[in-house]
Amino acid sequence: MTVAEFKLFYSSRYPQKEGSENLWSVAYQVYINAEKNLNNYCILGRLDDIKKILGEKKANEPLLVLDAETKNFYITNEHHLGNVLNSDDWTIGVNDAWVLGGVNGNSTFNFVQTKPFSGTKDELKTFIDNYIKGNGEHPTTVTAREILGLECAGYTPNLVGGALVFTPSSKPREMEISTYHTNTVNFQGNELIEEIRKYLSPVFNKTK
């Protein structure tokens, strides 16, 4: 995917923030940094949850070690390449570019929340209620877009150490931003919920 192809599609499909006519270039740099991210893994989840897990101070230090065990837990934005997206110029388009970069970099994606997952059917219902169901103003949540994009890219979900982990295909292929965008807007409402429920059901299959 060339810079020109990215710019053309992004500029025609994603709304621009007022006073930010070149937001496509921010999104493209985030894409490049995510593609090259450290240790080939990205962290999904609400930033507030991630900050609670890591500590508020650490989650805002882009060039310092954020996790004592992995020693490589950094922030990704247009200036830094790491594992957690945290940009002052965040938009849904920048978020899509980040996931797309991780996908094309063949990264693993870990979804984390403050309470570890255990894999029950009730937990899947709670996950859908909390993270997937949108509202009138925002019918598709950020998490829903991310998971639909990973499904389209051939990722397999599993539970590892209480985290919901999405593993890339053994035969990865480069995904275009047009493919990612089209797949995330094709599903709406109940159809979207059922698609994600079907995708995650093998992981959340315990009765208790």
mmCIF file with all atom_site columns, C-alpha atoms in Angstrom:
data_model
loop_
_atom_site.group_PDB
_atom_site.id
_atom_site.type_symbol
_atom_site.label_atom_id
_atom_site.label_alt_id
_atom_site.label_comp_id
_atom_site.label_asym_id
_atom_site.label_entity_id
_atom_site.label_seq_id
_atom_site.pdbx_PDB_ins_code
_atom_site.Cartn_x
_atom_site.Cartn_y
_atom_site.Cartn_z
_atom_site.occupancy
_atom_site.B_iso_or_equiv
_atom_site.pdbx_formal_charge
_atom_site.auth_seq_id
_atom_site.auth_comp_id
_atom_site.auth_asym_id
_atom_site.auth_atom_id
_atom_site.pdbx_PDB_model_num
ATOM 1   C CA . MET A 1 1   ? 0.000   0.000   0.000  1.00 0.00 ? 1   MET A CA 1
ATOM 2   C CA . THR A 1 2   ? 1.591   3.257   -1.132 1.00 0.00 ? 2   THR A CA 1
ATOM 3   C CA . VAL A 1 3   ? 1.408   6.596   0.662  1.00 0.00 ? 3   VAL A CA 1
ATOM 4   C CA . ALA A 1 4   ? -0.675  7.981   -2.215 1.00 0.00 ? 4   ALA A CA 1
ATOM 5   C CA . GLU A 1 5   ? -3.174  5.100   -2.009 1.00 0.00 ? 5   GLU A CA 1
ATOM 6   C CA . PHE A 1 6   ? -3.510  5.547   1.752  1.00 0.00 ? 6   PHE A CA 1
ATOM 7   C CA . LYS A 1 7   ? -3.966  9.327   1.460  1.00 0.00 ? 7   LYS A CA 1
ATOM 8   C CA . LEU A 1 8   ? -6.561  9.054   -1.307 1.00 0.00 ? 8   LEU A CA 1
ATOM 9   C CA . PHE A 1 9   ? -8.740  6.526   0.492  1.00 0.00 ? 9   PHE A CA 1
ATOM 10  C CA . TYR A 1 10  ? -8.344  8.008   3.967  1.00 0.00 ? 10  TYR A CA 1
ATOM 11  C CA . SER A 1 11  ? -9.137  11.550  2.835  1.00 0.00 ? 11  SER A CA 1
ATOM 12  C CA . SER A 1 12  ? -12.282 10.403  1.028  1.00 0.00 ? 12  SER A CA 1
ATOM 13  C CA . ARG A 1 13  ? -13.710 8.126   3.737  1.00 0.00 ? 13  ARG A CA 1
ATOM 14  C CA . TYR A 1 14  ? -12.730 9.526   7.127  1.00 0.00 ? 14  TYR A CA 1
ATOM 15  C CA . PRO A 1 15  ? -13.987 12.854  8.514  1.00 0.00 ? 15  PRO A CA 1
ATOM 16  C CA . GLN A 1 16  ? -11.329 15.440  9.274  1.00 0.00 ? 16  GLN A CA 1
ATOM 17  C CA . LYS A 1 17  ? -11.071 17.247  12.602 1.00 0.00 ? 17  LYS A CA 1
ATOM 18  C CA . GLU A 1 18  ? -11.570 20.992  12.287 1.00 0.00 ? 18  GLU A CA 1
ATOM 19  C CA . GLY A 1 19  ? -8.203  22.638  11.706 1.00 0.00 ? 19  GLY A CA 1
ATOM 20  C CA . SER A 1 20  ? -6.507  19.299  10.944 1.00 0.00 ? 20  SER A CA 1
ATOM 21  C CA . GLU A 1 21  ? -6.521  19.025  7.168  1.00 0.00 ? 21  GLU A CA 1
ATOM 22  C CA . ASN A 1 22  ? -3.478  16.745  7.157  1.00 0.00 ? 22  ASN A CA 1
ATOM 23  C CA . LEU A 1 23  ? -4.806  14.226  9.652  1.00 0.00 ? 23  LEU A CA 1
ATOM 24  C CA . TRP A 1 24  ? -4.282  11.523  7.036  1.00 0.00 ? 24  TRP A CA 1
ATOM 25  C CA . SER A 1 25  ? -0.526  11.993  7.510  1.00 0.00 ? 25  SER A CA 1
ATOM 26  C CA . VAL A 1 26  ? -0.878  11.455  11.274 1.00 0.00 ? 26  VAL A CA 1
ATOM 27  C CA . ALA A 1 27  ? -2.866  8.291   10.593 1.00 0.00 ? 27  ALA A CA 1
ATOM 28  C CA . TYR A 1 28  ? -0.296  7.071   8.088  1.00 0.00 ? 28  TYR A CA 1
ATOM 29  C CA . GLN A 1 29  ? 2.594   7.607   10.516 1.00 0.00 ? 29  GLN A CA 1
ATOM 30  C CA . VAL A 1 30  ? 0.648   5.771   13.220 1.00 0.00 ? 30  VAL A CA 1
ATOM 31  C CA . TYR A 1 31  ? 0.126   2.962   10.686 1.00 0.00 ? 31  TYR A CA 1
ATOM 32  C CA . ILE A 1 32  ? 3.876   2.795   9.968  1.00 0.00 ? 32  ILE A CA 1
ATOM 33  C CA . ASN A 1 33  ? 4.809   2.862   13.660 1.00 0.00 ? 33  ASN A CA 1
ATOM 34  C CA . ALA A 1 34  ? 2.272   0.154   14.499 1.00 0.00 ? 34  ALA A CA 1
ATOM 35  C CA . GLU A 1 35  ? 3.594   -2.004  11.671 1.00 0.00 ? 35  GLU A CA 1
ATOM 36  C CA . LYS A 1 36  ? 7.085   -1.752  13.198 1.00 0.00 ? 36  LYS A CA 1
ATOM 37  C CA . ASN A 1 37  ? 5.972   -1.964  16.836 1.00 0.00 ? 37  ASN A CA 1
ATOM 38  C CA . LEU A 1 38  ? 8.110   -3.469  19.559 1.00 0.00 ? 38  LEU A CA 1
ATOM 39  C CA . ASN A 1 39  ? 7.914   -7.233  20.135 1.00 0.00 ? 39  ASN A CA 1
ATOM 40  C CA . ASN A 1 40  ? 5.088   -7.644  17.606 1.00 0.00 ? 40  ASN A CA 1
ATOM 41  C CA . TYR A 1 41  ? 2.159   -7.212  19.949 1.00 0.00 ? 41  TYR A CA 1
ATOM 42  C CA . CYS A 1 42  ? -0.487  -4.530  20.438 1.00 0.00 ? 42  CYS A CA 1
ATOM 43  C CA . ILE A 1 43  ? -2.670  -3.881  23.466 1.00 0.00 ? 43  ILE A CA 1
ATOM 44  C CA . LEU A 1 44  ? -6.409  -3.393  22.954 1.00 0.00 ? 44  LEU A CA 1
ATOM 45  C CA . GLY A 1 45  ? -8.786  -2.096  25.596 1.00 0.00 ? 45  GLY A CA 1
ATOM 46  C CA . ARG A 1 46  ? -9.956  1.125   27.144 1.00 0.00 ? 46  ARG A CA 1
ATOM 47  C CA . LEU A 1 47  ? -7.051  3.426   27.895 1.00 0.00 ? 47  LEU A CA 1
ATOM 48  C CA . ASP A 1 48  ? -8.421  4.079   31.391 1.00 0.00 ? 48  ASP A CA 1
ATOM 49  C CA . ASP A 1 49  ? -8.325  0.332   32.124 1.00 0.00 ? 49  ASP A CA 1
ATOM 50  C CA . ILE A 1 50  ? -4.776  0.062   30.780 1.00 0.00 ? 50  ILE A CA 1
ATOM 51  C CA . LYS A 1 51  ? -3.697  2.986   32.951 1.00 0.00 ? 51  LYS A CA 1
ATOM 52  C CA . LYS A 1 52  ? -5.235  1.346   36.032 1.00 0.00 ? 52  LYS A CA 1
ATOM 53  C CA . ILE A 1 53  ? -3.353  -1.871  35.278 1.00 0.00 ? 53  ILE A CA 1
ATOM 54  C CA . LEU A 1 54  ? -0.016  -0.181  34.600 1.00 0.00 ? 54  LEU A CA 1
ATOM 55  C CA . GLY A 1 55  ? -0.319  2.899   36.745 1.00 0.00 ? 55  GLY A CA 1
ATOM 56  C CA . GLU A 1 56  ? -1.395  6.352   35.586 1.00 0.00 ? 56  GLU A CA 1
ATOM 57  C CA . LYS A 1 57  ? 2.126   7.803   35.534 1.00 0.00 ? 57  LYS A CA 1
ATOM 58  C CA . LYS A 1 58  ? 3.678   4.926   33.625 1.00 0.00 ? 58  LYS A CA 1
ATOM 59  C CA . ALA A 1 59  ? 0.978   4.869   30.953 1.00 0.00 ? 59  ALA A CA 1
ATOM 60  C CA . ASN A 1 60  ? 1.912   8.417   29.983 1.00 0.00 ? 60  ASN A CA 1
ATOM 61  C CA . GLU A 1 61  ? 5.662   7.841   29.653 1.00 0.00 ? 61  GLU A CA 1
ATOM 62  C CA . PRO A 1 62  ? 6.139   6.857   26.001 1.00 0.00 ? 62  PRO A CA 1
ATOM 63  C CA . LEU A 1 63  ? 9.837   6.030   26.121 1.00 0.00 ? 63  LEU A CA 1
ATOM 64  C CA . LEU A 1 64  ? 10.130  4.331   29.496 1.00 0.00 ? 64  LEU A CA 1
ATOM 65  C CA . VAL A 1 65  ? 9.585   0.713   30.517 1.00 0.00 ? 65  VAL A CA 1
ATOM 66  C CA . LEU A 1 66  ? 5.935   0.240   31.447 1.00 0.00 ? 66  LEU A CA 1
ATOM 67  C CA . ASP A 1 67  ? 5.884   -3.417  32.401 1.00 0.00 ? 67  ASP A CA 1
ATOM 68  C CA . ALA A 1 68  ? 8.529   -4.984  34.631 1.00 0.00 ? 68  ALA A CA 1
ATOM 69  C CA . GLU A 1 69  ? 8.128   -8.440  33.096 1.00 0.00 ? 69  GLU A CA 1
ATOM 70  C CA . THR A 1 70  ? 8.103   -7.749  29.361 1.00 0.00 ? 70  THR A CA 1
ATOM 71  C CA . LYS A 1 71  ? 10.301  -4.639  29.645 1.00 0.00 ? 71  LYS A CA 1
ATOM 72  C CA . ASN A 1 72  ? 8.823   -3.439  26.341 1.00 0.00 ? 72  ASN A CA 1
ATOM 73  C CA . PHE A 1 73  ? 5.434   -1.867  26.942 1.00 0.00 ? 73  PHE A CA 1
ATOM 74  C CA . TYR A 1 74  ? 5.415   1.470   25.186 1.00 0.00 ? 74  TYR A CA 1
ATOM 75  C CA . ILE A 1 75  ? 2.975   3.980   23.721 1.00 0.00 ? 75  ILE A CA 1
ATOM 76  C CA . THR A 1 76  ? 2.318   4.169   19.977 1.00 0.00 ? 76  THR A CA 1
ATOM 77  C CA . ASN A 1 77  ? 1.401   7.388   18.203 1.00 0.00 ? 77  ASN A CA 1
ATOM 78  C CA . GLU A 1 78  ? 2.702   9.439   15.277 1.00 0.00 ? 78  GLU A CA 1
ATOM 79  C CA . HIS A 1 79  ? 5.969   10.036  17.153 1.00 0.00 ? 79  HIS A CA 1
ATOM 80  C CA . HIS A 1 80  ? 6.636   6.716   18.903 1.00 0.00 ? 80  HIS A CA 1
ATOM 81  C CA . LEU A 1 81  ? 6.298   3.041   18.081 1.00 0.00 ? 81  LEU A CA 1
ATOM 82  C CA . GLY A 1 82  ? 5.131   0.783   20.860 1.00 0.00 ? 82  GLY A CA 1
ATOM 83  C CA . ASN A 1 83  ? 2.195   -1.335  21.986 1.00 0.00 ? 83  ASN A CA 1
ATOM 84  C CA . VAL A 1 84  ? -0.583  0.957   23.289 1.00 0.00 ? 84  VAL A CA 1
ATOM 85  C CA . LEU A 1 85  ? -2.201  3.625   21.095 1.00 0.00 ? 85  LEU A CA 1
ATOM 86  C CA . ASN A 1 86  ? -2.241  6.994   22.858 1.00 0.00 ? 86  ASN A CA 1
ATOM 87  C CA . SER A 1 87  ? -2.336  10.031  20.557 1.00 0.00 ? 87  SER A CA 1
ATOM 88  C CA . ASP A 1 88  ? -3.458  13.616  21.134 1.00 0.00 ? 88  ASP A CA 1
ATOM 89  C CA . ASP A 1 89  ? -4.758  13.515  17.537 1.00 0.00 ? 89  ASP A CA 1
ATOM 90  C CA . TRP A 1 90  ? -6.847  10.381  18.092 1.00 0.00 ? 90  TRP A CA 1
ATOM 91  C CA . THR A 1 91  ? -9.795  9.816   15.762 1.00 0.00 ? 91  THR A CA 1
ATOM 92  C CA . ILE A 1 92  ? -11.535 6.646   14.646 1.00 0.00 ? 92  ILE A CA 1
ATOM 93  C CA . GLY A 1 93  ? -9.462  6.837   11.463 1.00 0.00 ? 93  GLY A CA 1
ATOM 94  C CA . VAL A 1 94  ? -6.210  6.994   13.430 1.00 0.00 ? 94  VAL A CA 1
ATOM 95  C CA . ASN A 1 95  ? -7.407  4.020   15.468 1.00 0.00 ? 95  ASN A CA 1
ATOM 96  C CA . ASP A 1 96  ? -8.192  2.050   12.289 1.00 0.00 ? 96  ASP A CA 1
ATOM 97  C CA . ALA A 1 97  ? -4.728  2.895   10.940 1.00 0.00 ? 97  ALA A CA 1
ATOM 98  C CA . TRP A 1 98  ? -3.127  1.630   14.157 1.00 0.00 ? 98  TRP A CA 1
ATOM 99  C CA . VAL A 1 99  ? -4.917  -1.731  14.015 1.00 0.00 ? 99  VAL A CA 1
ATOM 100 C CA . LEU A 1 100 ? -4.192  -2.034  10.294 1.00 0.00 ? 100 LEU A CA 1
ATOM 101 C CA . GLY A 1 101 ? -0.494  -1.393  10.916 1.00 0.00 ? 101 GLY A CA 1
ATOM 102 C CA . GLY A 1 102 ? -0.401  -4.073  13.590 1.00 0.00 ? 102 GLY A CA 1
ATOM 103 C CA . VAL A 1 103 ? -2.158  -6.509  11.277 1.00 0.00 ? 103 VAL A CA 1
ATOM 104 C CA . ASN A 1 104 ? 0.251   -5.862  8.418  1.00 0.00 ? 104 ASN A CA 1
ATOM 105 C CA . GLY A 1 105 ? 3.138   -6.186  10.858 1.00 0.00 ? 105 GLY A CA 1
ATOM 106 C CA . ASN A 1 106 ? 1.792   -9.637  11.804 1.00 0.00 ? 106 ASN A CA 1
ATOM 107 C CA . SER A 1 107 ? 1.397   -8.587  15.450 1.00 0.00 ? 107 SER A CA 1
ATOM 108 C CA . THR A 1 108 ? -0.522  -10.382 18.164 1.00 0.00 ? 108 THR A CA 1
ATOM 109 C CA . PHE A 1 109 ? -3.303  -8.304  19.765 1.00 0.00 ? 109 PHE A CA 1
ATOM 110 C CA . ASN A 1 110 ? -4.063  -8.598  23.496 1.00 0.00 ? 110 ASN A CA 1
ATOM 111 C CA . PHE A 1 111 ? -7.345  -7.196  24.829 1.00 0.00 ? 111 PHE A CA 1
ATOM 112 C CA . VAL A 1 112 ? -7.074  -6.388  28.520 1.00 0.00 ? 112 VAL A CA 1
ATOM 113 C CA . GLN A 1 113 ? -9.489  -5.180  31.172 1.00 0.00 ? 113 GLN A CA 1
ATOM 114 C CA . THR A 1 114 ? -9.153  -4.617  34.903 1.00 0.00 ? 114 THR A CA 1
ATOM 115 C CA . LYS A 1 115 ? -10.845 -7.962  35.682 1.00 0.00 ? 115 LYS A CA 1
ATOM 116 C CA . PRO A 1 116 ? -9.195  -10.976 33.949 1.00 0.00 ? 116 PRO A CA 1
ATOM 117 C CA . PHE A 1 117 ? -11.343 -13.085 31.623 1.00 0.00 ? 117 PHE A CA 1
ATOM 118 C CA . SER A 1 118 ? -12.262 -16.623 32.637 1.00 0.00 ? 118 SER A CA 1
ATOM 119 C CA . GLY A 1 119 ? -14.102 -17.769 29.495 1.00 0.00 ? 119 GLY A CA 1
ATOM 120 C CA . THR A 1 120 ? -17.745 -18.201 30.562 1.00 0.00 ? 120 THR A CA 1
ATOM 121 C CA . LYS A 1 121 ? -20.805 -17.679 28.372 1.00 0.00 ? 121 LYS A CA 1
ATOM 122 C CA . ASP A 1 122 ? -22.103 -15.065 30.801 1.00 0.00 ? 122 ASP A CA 1
ATOM 123 C CA . GLU A 1 123 ? -18.814 -13.238 30.469 1.00 0.00 ? 123 GLU A CA 1
ATOM 124 C CA . LEU A 1 124 ? -19.254 -13.028 26.693 1.00 0.00 ? 124 LEU A CA 1
ATOM 125 C CA . LYS A 1 125 ? -22.677 -11.455 27.222 1.00 0.00 ? 125 LYS A CA 1
ATOM 126 C CA . THR A 1 126 ? -21.150 -8.909  29.607 1.00 0.00 ? 126 THR A CA 1
ATOM 127 C CA . PHE A 1 127 ? -18.312 -8.216  27.165 1.00 0.00 ? 127 PHE A CA 1
ATOM 128 C CA . ILE A 1 128 ? -20.779 -7.552  24.355 1.00 0.00 ? 128 ILE A CA 1
ATOM 129 C CA . ASP A 1 129 ? -22.910 -5.310  26.575 1.00 0.00 ? 129 ASP A CA 1
ATOM 130 C CA . ASN A 1 130 ? -19.897 -3.317  27.795 1.00 0.00 ? 130 ASN A CA 1
ATOM 131 C CA . TYR A 1 131 ? -17.708 -3.119  24.691 1.00 0.00 ? 131 TYR A CA 1
ATOM 132 C CA . ILE A 1 132 ? -19.651 -4.030  21.541 1.00 0.00 ? 132 ILE A CA 1
ATOM 133 C CA . LYS A 1 133 ? -23.148 -2.565  21.785 1.00 0.00 ? 133 LYS A CA 1
ATOM 134 C CA . GLY A 1 134 ? -23.227 1.014   20.562 1.00 0.00 ? 134 GLY A CA 1
ATOM 135 C CA . ASN A 1 135 ? -25.829 3.734   20.819 1.00 0.00 ? 135 ASN A CA 1
ATOM 136 C CA . GLY A 1 136 ? -27.710 6.074   18.525 1.00 0.00 ? 136 GLY A CA 1
ATOM 137 C CA . GLU A 1 137 ? -24.815 8.498   18.187 1.00 0.00 ? 137 GLU A CA 1
ATOM 138 C CA . HIS A 1 138 ? -22.130 5.805   17.940 1.00 0.00 ? 138 HIS A CA 1
ATOM 139 C CA . PRO A 1 139 ? -23.761 2.598   16.630 1.00 0.00 ? 139 PRO A CA 1
ATOM 140 C CA . THR A 1 140 ? -20.395 0.841   16.199 1.00 0.00 ? 140 THR A CA 1
ATOM 141 C CA . THR A 1 141 ? -17.952 0.965   19.106 1.00 0.00 ? 141 THR A CA 1
ATOM 142 C CA . VAL A 1 142 ? -14.192 1.246   18.714 1.00 0.00 ? 142 VAL A CA 1
ATOM 143 C CA . THR A 1 143 ? -13.727 -2.245  20.134 1.00 0.00 ? 143 THR A CA 1
ATOM 144 C CA . ALA A 1 144 ? -16.273 -3.665  17.697 1.00 0.00 ? 144 ALA A CA 1
ATOM 145 C CA . ARG A 1 145 ? -14.383 -2.137  14.749 1.00 0.00 ? 145 ARG A CA 1
ATOM 146 C CA . GLU A 1 146 ? -11.110 -3.534  16.049 1.00 0.00 ? 146 GLU A CA 1
ATOM 147 C CA . ILE A 1 147 ? -12.459 -7.058  16.462 1.00 0.00 ? 147 ILE A CA 1
ATOM 148 C CA . LEU A 1 148 ? -14.189 -7.045  13.064 1.00 0.00 ? 148 LEU A CA 1
ATOM 149 C CA . GLY A 1 149 ? -10.912 -5.947  11.493 1.00 0.00 ? 149 GLY A CA 1
ATOM 150 C CA . LEU A 1 150 ? -8.990  -8.750  13.190 1.00 0.00 ? 150 LEU A CA 1
ATOM 151 C CA . GLU A 1 151 ? -11.586 -11.307 12.145 1.00 0.00 ? 151 GLU A CA 1
ATOM 152 C CA . CYS A 1 152 ? -11.368 -10.106 8.545  1.00 0.00 ? 152 CYS A CA 1
ATOM 153 C CA . ALA A 1 153 ? -7.573  -10.432 8.700  1.00 0.00 ? 153 ALA A CA 1
ATOM 154 C CA . GLY A 1 154 ? -7.852  -14.094 9.747  1.00 0.00 ? 154 GLY A CA 1
ATOM 155 C CA . TYR A 1 155 ? -6.921  -13.727 13.416 1.00 0.00 ? 155 TYR A CA 1
ATOM 156 C CA . THR A 1 156 ? -7.825  -16.451 15.929 1.00 0.00 ? 156 THR A CA 1
ATOM 157 C CA . PRO A 1 157 ? -9.077  -15.456 19.426 1.00 0.00 ? 157 PRO A CA 1
ATOM 158 C CA . ASN A 1 158 ? -7.940  -17.302 22.566 1.00 0.00 ? 158 ASN A CA 1
ATOM 159 C CA . LEU A 1 159 ? -7.707  -16.695 26.299 1.00 0.00 ? 159 LEU A CA 1
ATOM 160 C CA . VAL A 1 160 ? -4.161  -16.517 27.668 1.00 0.00 ? 160 VAL A CA 1
ATOM 161 C CA . GLY A 1 161 ? -3.518  -15.615 31.279 1.00 0.00 ? 161 GLY A CA 1
ATOM 162 C CA . GLY A 1 162 ? -6.868  -13.838 31.626 1.00 0.00 ? 162 GLY A CA 1
ATOM 163 C CA . ALA A 1 163 ? -6.340  -11.715 28.505 1.00 0.00 ? 163 ALA A CA 1
ATOM 164 C CA . LEU A 1 164 ? -8.272  -12.073 25.255 1.00 0.00 ? 164 LEU A CA 1
ATOM 165 C CA . VAL A 1 165 ? -5.513  -12.721 22.708 1.00 0.00 ? 165 VAL A CA 1
ATOM 166 C CA . PHE A 1 166 ? -5.893  -12.512 18.926 1.00 0.00 ? 166 PHE A CA 1
ATOM 167 C CA . THR A 1 167 ? -3.226  -14.488 17.057 1.00 0.00 ? 167 THR A CA 1
ATOM 168 C CA . PRO A 1 168 ? -2.395  -13.771 13.400 1.00 0.00 ? 168 PRO A CA 1
ATOM 169 C CA . SER A 1 169 ? -2.928  -16.283 10.625 1.00 0.00 ? 169 SER A CA 1
ATOM 170 C CA . SER A 1 170 ? -0.107  -18.680 9.782  1.00 0.00 ? 170 SER A CA 1
ATOM 171 C CA . LYS A 1 171 ? -0.462  -17.372 6.227  1.00 0.00 ? 171 LYS A CA 1
ATOM 172 C CA . PRO A 1 172 ? -0.655  -13.584 6.686  1.00 0.00 ? 172 PRO A CA 1
ATOM 173 C CA . ARG A 1 173 ? -1.508  -11.304 3.800  1.00 0.00 ? 173 ARG A CA 1
ATOM 174 C CA . GLU A 1 174 ? -1.310  -7.538  3.588  1.00 0.00 ? 174 GLU A CA 1
ATOM 175 C CA . MET A 1 175 ? -4.618  -5.815  4.171  1.00 0.00 ? 175 MET A CA 1
ATOM 176 C CA . GLU A 1 176 ? -5.512  -2.570  2.425  1.00 0.00 ? 176 GLU A CA 1
ATOM 177 C CA . ILE A 1 177 ? -7.139  0.266   4.350  1.00 0.00 ? 177 ILE A CA 1
ATOM 178 C CA . SER A 1 178 ? -10.107 0.023   1.956  1.00 0.00 ? 178 SER A CA 1
ATOM 179 C CA . THR A 1 179 ? -10.660 -3.627  2.932  1.00 0.00 ? 179 THR A CA 1
ATOM 180 C CA . TYR A 1 180 ? -10.411 -2.846  6.635  1.00 0.00 ? 180 TYR A CA 1
ATOM 181 C CA . HIS A 1 181 ? -12.802 0.099   6.385  1.00 0.00 ? 181 HIS A CA 1
ATOM 182 C CA . THR A 1 182 ? -15.349 -1.754  4.243  1.00 0.00 ? 182 THR A CA 1
ATOM 183 C CA . ASN A 1 183 ? -15.453 -4.712  6.601  1.00 0.00 ? 183 ASN A CA 1
ATOM 184 C CA . THR A 1 184 ? -15.947 -2.563  9.680  1.00 0.00 ? 184 THR A CA 1
ATOM 185 C CA . VAL A 1 185 ? -18.864 -0.612  8.200  1.00 0.00 ? 185 VAL A CA 1
ATOM 186 C CA . ASN A 1 186 ? -20.588 -3.610  6.599  1.00 0.00 ? 186 ASN A CA 1
ATOM 187 C CA . PHE A 1 187 ? -21.894 -4.821  9.953  1.00 0.00 ? 187 PHE A CA 1
ATOM 188 C CA . GLN A 1 188 ? -24.365 -2.750  11.952 1.00 0.00 ? 188 GLN A CA 1
ATOM 189 C CA . GLY A 1 189 ? -26.754 -3.258  14.845 1.00 0.00 ? 189 GLY A CA 1
ATOM 190 C CA . ASN A 1 190 ? -27.828 -6.810  15.675 1.00 0.00 ? 190 ASN A CA 1
ATOM 191 C CA . GLU A 1 191 ? -25.925 -8.211  12.699 1.00 0.00 ? 191 GLU A CA 1
ATOM 192 C CA . LEU A 1 192 ? -22.684 -6.793  14.120 1.00 0.00 ? 192 LEU A CA 1
ATOM 193 C CA . ILE A 1 193 ? -23.405 -8.174  17.586 1.00 0.00 ? 193 ILE A CA 1
ATOM 194 C CA . GLU A 1 194 ? -24.161 -11.635 16.226 1.00 0.00 ? 194 GLU A CA 1
ATOM 195 C CA . GLU A 1 195 ? -21.040 -11.632 14.054 1.00 0.00 ? 195 GLU A CA 1
ATOM 196 C CA . ILE A 1 196 ? -18.804 -10.888 17.028 1.00 0.00 ? 196 ILE A CA 1
ATOM 197 C CA . ARG A 1 197 ? -20.711 -13.311 19.262 1.00 0.00 ? 197 ARG A CA 1
ATOM 198 C CA . LYS A 1 198 ? -20.150 -16.067 16.703 1.00 0.00 ? 198 LYS A CA 1
ATOM 199 C CA . TYR A 1 199 ? -16.468 -15.172 16.364 1.00 0.00 ? 199 TYR A CA 1
ATOM 200 C CA . LEU A 1 200 ? -15.804 -15.189 20.127 1.00 0.00 ? 200 LEU A CA 1
ATOM 201 C CA . SER A 1 201 ? -18.135 -18.020 21.205 1.00 0.00 ? 201 SER A CA 1
ATOM 202 C CA . PRO A 1 202 ? -15.449 -20.760 20.941 1.00 0.00 ? 202 PRO A CA 1
ATOM 203 C CA . VAL A 1 203 ? -13.417 -18.808 23.500 1.00 0.00 ? 203 VAL A CA 1
ATOM 204 C CA . PHE A 1 204 ? -16.243 -18.058 25.939 1.00 0.00 ? 204 PHE A CA 1
ATOM 205 C CA . ASN A 1 205 ? -17.814 -21.518 26.130 1.00 0.00 ? 205 ASN A CA 1
ATOM 206 C CA . LYS A 1 206 ? -17.765 -22.375 29.832 1.00 0.00 ? 206 LYS A CA 1
ATOM 207 C CA . THR A 1 207 ? -21.059 -22.571 31.695 1.00 0.00 ? 207 THR A CA 1
ATOM 208 C CA . LYS A 1 208 ? -19.525 -21.370 34.977 1.00 0.00 ? 208 LYS A CA 1
#
